């Protein structure tokens, strides 16, 4: 990863996990943290965490981001395509990001931001702290098979959760305190009624293994347990998901 941020030490870094529409909980957690006087000085994110994180990094409040994204259903962000590289694509997400975030480059955001993506050609994680904003965030959220990968500089990139679903590593040695937020707890489910749900569930079972050991690398680990009851592609429960993240964090006794 490029050393855009040099050796500067940030006070508080926040890492946000992937988790589909459970990412609304990130905004609830960030609102509760803000009310406790804790704001991120640098943000890293994967997939849903990259989407929530980049809006926050652009200077918007958690409430503003929630209202903006809640207006969109999943179907507003995806387009069905002939399944050559993926069943769906996220070109409409790309359009939404372009319309609501002014900078074209990650390095021009108000708050320093790092997006985790998966380099599917070389089979490794890559952390972008500079480059084309909408393409990188779209890539970070493109679940393999379900969504088409994104080409950047002749390379193909997919969901960062494939190798790092909670990107604490790029914040190491950059922050005095690191907070990690996982919105993707894995529990038993019987809601596997179609190919999209099955593909999403299989992917999240796989990426769950990438967050093992993360808790020991951060100063505060937040994982609202109630989130496991929400399907990762059902945006109709956005308000409940936001509230679950907010309420859980609000009740925490945090001393950083």
CSV table of C-alpha atoms in Angstrom, one decimal:
chain,number,residue,atom,x,y,z
A,1,UNK,CA,0.0,0.0,0.0
A,2,UNK,CA,1.2,3.5,-0.8
A,3,UNK,CA,2.5,5.5,2.1
A,4,UNK,CA,0.1,8.4,1.5
A,5,UNK,CA,-0.3,9.1,5.2
A,6,UNK,CA,3.4,8.8,6.0
A,7,UNK,CA,4.4,8.3,9.6
A,8,UNK,CA,1.7,10.6,11.0
A,9,UNK,CA,-0.1,9.2,14.1
A,10,UNK,CA,-3.9,9.6,14.2
A,11,UNK,CA,-5.7,9.7,17.4
A,12,UNK,CA,-8.5,7.3,16.5
A,13,UNK,CA,-8.9,4.9,13.6
A,14,UNK,CA,-12.1,3.0,12.9
A,15,UNK,CA,-12.3,-0.2,10.8
A,16,UNK,CA,-15.7,-1.2,9.4
A,17,UNK,CA,-16.5,-4.7,8.3
A,18,UNK,CA,-18.5,-6.0,5.4
A,19,UNK,CA,-22.0,-7.4,5.9
A,20,UNK,CA,-24.4,-6.4,3.2
A,21,UNK,CA,-27.3,-4.2,4.4
A,22,UNK,CA,-26.2,-4.9,8.0
A,23,UNK,CA,-23.8,-2.0,7.1
A,24,UNK,CA,-26.6,0.3,8.2
A,25,UNK,CA,-25.5,-0.7,11.7
A,26,UNK,CA,-22.2,0.9,11.1
A,27,UNK,CA,-24.0,4.3,10.9
A,28,UNK,CA,-25.8,3.6,14.1
A,29,UNK,CA,-22.5,2.7,15.9
A,30,UNK,CA,-20.8,5.8,14.5
A,31,UNK,CA,-23.6,8.0,15.7
A,32,UNK,CA,-23.4,6.6,19.2
A,33,UNK,CA,-19.7,6.9,19.2
A,34,UNK,CA,-20.0,10.5,18.1
A,35,UNK,CA,-22.4,11.2,21.0
A,36,UNK,CA,-19.8,9.8,23.3
A,37,UNK,CA,-17.3,12.3,21.9
A,38,UNK,CA,-15.5,9.8,19.6
A,39,UNK,CA,-15.0,10.6,15.9
A,40,UNK,CA,-12.7,8.9,13.5
A,41,UNK,CA,-9.5,10.6,12.4
A,42,UNK,CA,-8.9,7.8,9.8
A,43,UNK,CA,-11.3,5.1,8.5
A,44,UNK,CA,-10.8,1.8,6.8
A,45,UNK,CA,-13.5,-0.3,5.4
A,46,UNK,CA,-14.5,-3.4,3.4
A,47,UNK,CA,-17.6,-3.9,1.3
A,48,UNK,CA,-20.6,-2.4,3.2
A,49,UNK,CA,-18.0,-0.8,5.6
A,50,UNK,CA,-16.3,0.8,2.6
A,51,UNK,CA,-19.6,2.3,1.4
A,52,UNK,CA,-20.5,3.6,4.9
A,53,UNK,CA,-17.0,4.7,5.6
A,54,UNK,CA,-16.4,6.6,2.4
A,55,UNK,CA,-19.6,8.7,2.9
A,56,UNK,CA,-18.5,9.5,6.5
A,57,UNK,CA,-15.0,10.3,5.2
A,58,UNK,CA,-16.5,12.8,2.7
A,59,UNK,CA,-17.7,14.9,5.7
A,60,UNK,CA,-21.3,13.7,6.1
A,61,UNK,CA,-22.8,12.8,9.5
A,62,UNK,CA,-24.1,9.2,10.2
A,63,UNK,CA,-27.7,10.5,10.1
A,64,UNK,CA,-27.2,12.1,6.7
A,65,UNK,CA,-25.6,9.0,5.3
A,66,UNK,CA,-28.4,6.8,6.7
A,67,UNK,CA,-31.1,8.9,5.2
A,68,UNK,CA,-29.3,9.0,1.8
A,69,UNK,CA,-28.7,5.3,1.5
A,70,UNK,CA,-32.1,4.2,3.1
A,71,UNK,CA,-33.9,5.8,0.2
A,72,UNK,CA,-32.3,3.3,-2.1
A,73,UNK,CA,-33.3,-0.3,-2.1
A,74,UNK,CA,-30.8,-3.0,-3.1
A,75,UNK,CA,-32.5,-3.2,-6.5
A,76,UNK,CA,-31.8,0.5,-7.1
A,77,UNK,CA,-28.1,-0.2,-6.8
A,78,UNK,CA,-27.8,-3.4,-8.9
A,79,UNK,CA,-28.5,-4.4,-12.5
A,80,UNK,CA,-29.0,-7.9,-13.7
A,81,UNK,CA,-26.6,-9.0,-16.4
A,82,UNK,CA,-25.8,-12.0,-18.5
A,83,UNK,CA,-23.8,-14.2,-16.1
A,84,UNK,CA,-20.3,-14.1,-17.6
A,85,UNK,CA,-18.4,-12.5,-14.7
A,86,UNK,CA,-21.3,-12.1,-12.2
A,87,UNK,CA,-25.1,-12.3,-11.9
A,88,UNK,CA,-25.4,-8.6,-11.1
A,89,UNK,CA,-23.3,-5.4,-11.2
A,90,UNK,CA,-23.1,-2.3,-9.0
A,91,UNK,CA,-23.0,0.4,-11.7
A,92,UNK,CA,-25.9,2.2,-10.0
A,93,UNK,CA,-24.0,2.3,-6.7
A,94,UNK,CA,-21.2,3.9,-8.7
A,95,UNK,CA,-23.5,6.6,-10.0
A,96,UNK,CA,-24.9,7.3,-6.5
A,97,UNK,CA,-21.4,7.7,-5.1
A,98,UNK,CA,-20.5,10.1,-7.9
A,99,UNK,CA,-23.6,12.2,-7.3
A,100,UNK,CA,-23.2,12.5,-3.5
A,101,UNK,CA,-19.5,12.6,-2.9
A,102,UNK,CA,-17.6,15.5,-4.4
A,103,UNK,CA,-14.0,14.3,-4.6
A,104,UNK,CA,-13.1,11.9,-7.4
A,105,UNK,CA,-10.0,10.6,-5.6
A,106,UNK,CA,-9.8,8.9,-2.3
A,107,UNK,CA,-6.8,11.0,-1.2
A,108,UNK,CA,-9.0,14.2,-1.5
A,109,UNK,CA,-11.6,13.1,1.1
A,110,UNK,CA,-12.0,15.2,4.2
A,111,UNK,CA,-11.1,12.3,6.5
A,112,UNK,CA,-8.3,9.9,5.4
A,113,UNK,CA,-9.8,6.7,4.1
A,114,UNK,CA,-8.6,3.2,3.2
A,115,UNK,CA,-10.6,0.6,1.2
A,116,UNK,CA,-9.8,-3.1,1.3
A,117,UNK,CA,-10.3,-4.9,-2.0
A,118,UNK,CA,-9.4,-8.4,-3.3
A,119,UNK,CA,-7.0,-8.7,-6.2
A,120,UNK,CA,-8.5,-11.8,-7.8
A,121,UNK,CA,-5.8,-12.2,-10.4
A,122,UNK,CA,-2.9,-12.4,-7.9
A,123,UNK,CA,-5.1,-13.8,-5.1
A,124,UNK,CA,-4.3,-11.2,-2.4
A,125,UNK,CA,-5.8,-8.3,-0.5
A,126,UNK,CA,-4.9,-4.7,-1.5
A,127,UNK,CA,-5.5,-1.6,0.5
A,128,UNK,CA,-6.2,1.6,-1.5
A,129,UNK,CA,-5.6,4.9,0.2
A,130,UNK,CA,-5.6,6.8,-3.1
A,131,UNK,CA,-7.0,6.4,-6.5
A,132,UNK,CA,-10.4,6.6,-8.3
A,133,UNK,CA,-12.9,6.7,-5.5
A,134,UNK,CA,-16.1,5.2,-7.0
A,135,UNK,CA,-14.4,2.4,-8.8
A,136,UNK,CA,-12.5,1.3,-5.7
A,137,UNK,CA,-15.5,1.4,-3.4
A,138,UNK,CA,-17.6,-0.5,-6.0
A,139,UNK,CA,-14.9,-3.1,-6.2
A,140,UNK,CA,-14.7,-3.4,-2.4
A,141,UNK,CA,-18.5,-4.2,-2.4
A,142,UNK,CA,-18.6,-6.6,-5.3
A,143,UNK,CA,-19.2,-10.1,-3.8
A,144,UNK,CA,-17.7,-12.7,-6.1
A,145,UNK,CA,-20.1,-14.6,-8.4
A,146,UNK,CA,-23.0,-12.4,-7.2
A,147,UNK,CA,-21.5,-9.2,-8.5
A,148,UNK,CA,-19.2,-8.6,-11.4
A,149,UNK,CA,-15.6,-7.7,-10.5
A,150,UNK,CA,-14.3,-4.2,-11.3
A,151,UNK,CA,-11.4,-3.4,-13.6
A,152,UNK,CA,-8.9,-0.8,-12.4
A,153,UNK,CA,-5.6,-0.3,-14.3
A,154,UNK,CA,-6.1,-3.6,-16.1
A,155,UNK,CA,-6.5,-5.5,-12.8
A,156,UNK,CA,-9.7,-7.2,-11.6
A,157,UNK,CA,-10.9,-6.5,-8.0
A,158,UNK,CA,-13.7,-7.9,-5.9
A,159,UNK,CA,-15.1,-7.7,-2.4
A,160,UNK,CA,-12.3,-7.0,0.1
A,161,UNK,CA,-13.9,-9.4,2.6
A,162,UNK,CA,-12.6,-12.3,0.6
A,163,UNK,CA,-9.2,-11.8,2.3
A,164,UNK,CA,-9.9,-9.2,5.0
A,165,UNK,CA,-13.5,-8.6,6.1
A,166,UNK,CA,-12.4,-6.2,8.9
A,167,UNK,CA,-9.4,-4.2,7.8
A,168,UNK,CA,-7.6,-3.4,11.1
A,169,UNK,CA,-4.2,-4.2,9.6
A,170,UNK,CA,-3.8,-1.0,7.5
A,171,UNK,CA,-4.5,1.1,10.6
A,172,UNK,CA,-1.7,-0.6,12.7
A,173,UNK,CA,1.1,1.8,13.6
A,174,UNK,CA,-1.0,4.7,12.3
A,175,UNK,CA,-3.3,5.2,15.2
A,176,UNK,CA,-3.1,5.7,19.0
A,177,UNK,CA,-6.4,3.9,19.3
A,178,UNK,CA,-8.2,1.5,17.0
A,179,UNK,CA,-11.9,0.7,17.0
A,180,UNK,CA,-13.1,-2.3,15.0
A,181,UNK,CA,-16.8,-2.7,14.1
A,182,UNK,CA,-18.1,-6.1,12.9
A,183,UNK,CA,-21.6,-6.2,11.6
A,184,UNK,CA,-21.4,-9.7,10.3
A,185,UNK,CA,-21.8,-12.2,13.2
A,186,UNK,CA,-22.5,-15.7,11.8
A,187,UNK,CA,-25.3,-17.8,13.2
A,188,UNK,CA,-27.7,-20.5,12.0
A,189,UNK,CA,-30.2,-19.5,9.4
A,190,UNK,CA,-33.0,-21.1,7.5
A,191,UNK,CA,-33.5,-18.2,5.0
A,192,UNK,CA,-31.8,-19.7,1.9
A,193,UNK,CA,-34.6,-19.6,-0.6
A,194,UNK,CA,-32.9,-18.6,-3.8
A,195,UNK,CA,-29.5,-18.4,-5.5
A,196,UNK,CA,-28.7,-14.9,-4.4
A,197,UNK,CA,-29.3,-15.6,-0.8
A,198,UNK,CA,-27.3,-18.8,-1.0
A,199,UNK,CA,-24.4,-17.1,-2.8
A,200,UNK,CA,-24.4,-14.3,-0.2
A,201,UNK,CA,-24.5,-16.7,2.7
A,202,UNK,CA,-21.8,-18.9,1.3
A,203,UNK,CA,-19.5,-15.9,0.8
A,204,UNK,CA,-20.1,-14.6,4.4
A,205,UNK,CA,-19.4,-18.0,5.9
A,206,UNK,CA,-16.1,-17.9,4.1
A,207,UNK,CA,-15.1,-14.3,5.0
A,208,UNK,CA,-15.9,-14.8,8.6
A,209,UNK,CA,-12.7,-16.7,9.0
A,210,UNK,CA,-10.7,-13.6,8.0
A,211,UNK,CA,-11.6,-11.6,11.2
A,212,UNK,CA,-10.2,-14.2,13.6
A,213,UNK,CA,-7.6,-12.5,15.8
A,214,UNK,CA,-8.8,-9.0,15.0
A,215,UNK,CA,-10.1,-8.4,18.5
A,216,UNK,CA,-6.6,-8.7,19.9
A,217,UNK,CA,-5.3,-6.1,17.4
A,218,UNK,CA,-7.7,-3.3,18.4
A,219,UNK,CA,-8.5,-1.3,21.6
A,220,UNK,CA,-12.2,-1.6,21.2
A,221,UNK,CA,-14.2,-4.3,19.4
A,222,UNK,CA,-17.9,-3.7,18.7
A,223,UNK,CA,-20.1,-6.5,17.4
A,224,UNK,CA,-23.9,-6.0,18.0
A,225,UNK,CA,-25.2,-9.6,18.4
A,226,UNK,CA,-28.7,-8.8,17.4
A,227,UNK,CA,-27.6,-8.2,13.8
A,228,UNK,CA,-27.5,-12.0,13.0
A,229,UNK,CA,-31.3,-12.0,12.7
A,230,UNK,CA,-31.2,-9.7,9.7
A,231,UNK,CA,-30.7,-11.0,6.1
A,232,UNK,CA,-27.7,-9.4,4.5
A,233,UNK,CA,-29.6,-8.4,1.4
A,234,UNK,CA,-32.9,-7.3,2.9
A,235,UNK,CA,-32.8,-3.5,3.0
A,236,UNK,CA,-36.4,-3.3,4.2
A,237,UNK,CA,-35.2,-3.6,7.8
A,238,UNK,CA,-32.8,-0.6,7.5
A,239,UNK,CA,-34.3,1.3,10.5
A,240,UNK,CA,-34.1,-1.7,12.8
A,241,UNK,CA,-30.5,-2.5,11.7
A,242,UNK,CA,-29.4,1.1,12.3
A,243,UNK,CA,-31.1,1.1,15.7
A,244,UNK,CA,-29.5,-2.2,16.7
A,245,UNK,CA,-26.0,-0.8,16.1
A,246,UNK,CA,-26.9,2.5,17.8
A,247,UNK,CA,-28.5,0.9,20.9
A,248,UNK,CA,-25.7,-1.6,21.4
A,249,UNK,CA,-22.9,1.0,21.2
A,250,UNK,CA,-24.9,3.5,23.2
A,251,UNK,CA,-25.1,1.1,26.1
A,252,UNK,CA,-21.4,0.3,26.1
A,253,UNK,CA,-19.1,1.7,28.7
A,254,UNK,CA,-16.3,3.1,26.6
A,255,UNK,CA,-13.0,4.4,27.9
A,256,UNK,CA,-10.3,5.1,25.3
